[in-house]
């Protein structure tokens, strides 16, 4: 699926702890970027959709919608 490095996990955990919302997770997505290709984005989301893939990271998850997953398979998230 997607590899999340230890340094990225630490940073994500730090950011999520500042949000003070136990239901919030990291959402990773791809969107069309016009003639320059795709744009990759990150946001925090407390809603998990039915078609989301999830990567469990203990107290939080990485959520990826089905369309984005086909472009992110094999990617690495690092910080």
PDB file of C-alpha atoms in Angstrom:
ATOM      1  CA  UNK A   1       0.000   0.000   0.000  1.00  0.00           C
ATOM      2  CA  UNK A   2       1.669   3.177   1.289  1.00  0.00           C
ATOM      3  CA  UNK A   3       4.732   3.410   3.501  1.00  0.00           C
ATOM      4  CA  UNK A   4       4.750   6.005   6.271  1.00  0.00           C
ATOM      5  CA  UNK A   5       8.195   6.642   7.717  1.00  0.00           C
ATOM      6  CA  UNK A   6       8.756   6.791  11.450  1.00  0.00           C
ATOM      7  CA  UNK A   7       9.624  10.508  11.297  1.00  0.00           C
ATOM      8  CA  UNK A   8       6.342  11.224   9.471  1.00  0.00           C
ATOM      9  CA  UNK A   9       4.387   9.202  12.048  1.00  0.00           C
ATOM     10  CA  UNK A  10       5.944  11.233  14.867  1.00  0.00           C
ATOM     11  CA  UNK A  11       5.110  14.556  13.173  1.00  0.00           C
ATOM     12  CA  UNK A  12       1.550  13.478  12.327  1.00  0.00           C
ATOM     13  CA  UNK A  13       1.003  12.305  15.910  1.00  0.00           C
ATOM     14  CA  UNK A  14       2.276  15.663  17.225  1.00  0.00           C
ATOM     15  CA  UNK A  15      -0.050  17.627  14.938  1.00  0.00           C
ATOM     16  CA  UNK A  16      -3.041  15.434  15.761  1.00  0.00           C
ATOM     17  CA  UNK A  17      -2.446  15.827  19.504  1.00  0.00           C
ATOM     18  CA  UNK A  18      -2.664  19.621  19.068  1.00  0.00           C
ATOM     19  CA  UNK A  19      -6.091  19.260  17.429  1.00  0.00           C
ATOM     20  CA  UNK A  20      -7.537  17.779  20.638  1.00  0.00           C
ATOM     21  CA  UNK A  21     -10.061  15.673  18.673  1.00  0.00           C
ATOM     22  CA  UNK A  22      -9.764  11.889  19.169  1.00  0.00           C
ATOM     23  CA  UNK A  23     -11.790  11.233  15.991  1.00  0.00           C
ATOM     24  CA  UNK A  24      -9.516  13.095  13.595  1.00  0.00           C
ATOM     25  CA  UNK A  25      -7.300  11.277  11.081  1.00  0.00           C
ATOM     26  CA  UNK A  26      -4.915  12.202   8.289  1.00  0.00           C
ATOM     27  CA  UNK A  27      -6.466  12.189   4.802  1.00  0.00           C
ATOM     28  CA  UNK A  28      -4.152  11.877   1.798  1.00  0.00           C
ATOM     29  CA  UNK A  29      -5.548  12.592  -1.659  1.00  0.00           C
ATOM     30  CA  UNK A  30      -4.760  13.209  -5.303  1.00  0.00           C
ATOM     31  CA  UNK A  31      -6.586  15.742  -7.457  1.00  0.00           C
ATOM     32  CA  UNK A  32      -6.248  16.737 -11.063  1.00  0.00           C
ATOM     33  CA  UNK A  33      -3.833  19.594 -11.560  1.00  0.00           C
ATOM     34  CA  UNK A  34      -4.612  20.535 -15.147  1.00  0.00           C
ATOM     35  CA  UNK A  35      -1.746  20.503 -17.619  1.00  0.00           C
ATOM     36  CA  UNK A  36       0.843  20.279 -14.840  1.00  0.00           C
ATOM     37  CA  UNK A  37      -0.357  16.848 -13.715  1.00  0.00           C
ATOM     38  CA  UNK A  38      -1.648  15.772 -10.343  1.00  0.00           C
ATOM     39  CA  UNK A  39      -1.600  17.630  -7.055  1.00  0.00           C
ATOM     40  CA  UNK A  40      -1.085  15.657  -3.877  1.00  0.00           C
ATOM     41  CA  UNK A  41      -2.679  16.873  -0.690  1.00  0.00           C
ATOM     42  CA  UNK A  42      -3.003  16.232   3.013  1.00  0.00           C
ATOM     43  CA  UNK A  43      -5.771  17.310   5.336  1.00  0.00           C
ATOM     44  CA  UNK A  44      -7.233  16.251   8.643  1.00  0.00           C
ATOM     45  CA  UNK A  45     -10.679  14.689   8.598  1.00  0.00           C
ATOM     46  CA  UNK A  46     -13.014  13.271  11.220  1.00  0.00           C
ATOM     47  CA  UNK A  47     -15.270  11.600   8.626  1.00  0.00           C
ATOM     48  CA  UNK A  48     -14.425   8.224   7.128  1.00  0.00           C
ATOM     49  CA  UNK A  49     -16.245   7.445   3.872  1.00  0.00           C
ATOM     50  CA  UNK A  50     -17.408   3.960   2.908  1.00  0.00           C
ATOM     51  CA  UNK A  51     -14.931   3.696   0.020  1.00  0.00           C
ATOM     52  CA  UNK A  52     -11.907   4.957   1.988  1.00  0.00           C
ATOM     53  CA  UNK A  53      -8.870   2.769   2.390  1.00  0.00           C
ATOM     54  CA  UNK A  54      -7.357   3.025   5.828  1.00  0.00           C
ATOM     55  CA  UNK A  55      -3.886   2.516   7.173  1.00  0.00           C
ATOM     56  CA  UNK A  56      -4.048   1.965  10.905  1.00  0.00           C
ATOM     57  CA  UNK A  57      -1.301   3.761  12.816  1.00  0.00           C
ATOM     58  CA  UNK A  58      -2.413   2.971  16.348  1.00  0.00           C
ATOM     59  CA  UNK A  59      -4.424   5.846  17.800  1.00  0.00           C
ATOM     60  CA  UNK A  60      -5.025   7.369  14.361  1.00  0.00           C
ATOM     61  CA  UNK A  61      -5.444   6.335  10.716  1.00  0.00           C
ATOM     62  CA  UNK A  62      -4.451   7.497   7.280  1.00  0.00           C
ATOM     63  CA  UNK A  63      -7.537   7.692   5.056  1.00  0.00           C
ATOM     64  CA  UNK A  64      -7.309   7.509   1.260  1.00  0.00           C
ATOM     65  CA  UNK A  65     -10.270   7.662  -1.086  1.00  0.00           C
ATOM     66  CA  UNK A  66     -10.584   4.919  -3.704  1.00  0.00           C
ATOM     67  CA  UNK A  67      -9.716   7.150  -6.688  1.00  0.00           C
ATOM     68  CA  UNK A  68      -6.573   8.486  -5.022  1.00  0.00           C
ATOM     69  CA  UNK A  69      -5.425   5.048  -3.907  1.00  0.00           C
ATOM     70  CA  UNK A  70      -4.777   3.924  -7.471  1.00  0.00           C
ATOM     71  CA  UNK A  71      -2.211   6.747  -7.836  1.00  0.00           C
ATOM     72  CA  UNK A  72      -0.712   6.479  -4.346  1.00  0.00           C
ATOM     73  CA  UNK A  73      -0.058   2.747  -4.196  1.00  0.00           C
ATOM     74  CA  UNK A  74       3.642   2.269  -3.499  1.00  0.00           C
ATOM     75  CA  UNK A  75       4.158   5.869  -2.340  1.00  0.00           C
ATOM     76  CA  UNK A  76       6.049   6.881   0.775  1.00  0.00           C
ATOM     77  CA  UNK A  77       5.045   9.656   3.168  1.00  0.00           C
ATOM     78  CA  UNK A  78       8.065  11.189   4.874  1.00  0.00           C
ATOM     79  CA  UNK A  79       8.789  14.232   6.998  1.00  0.00           C
TER      80      UNK A  79
END
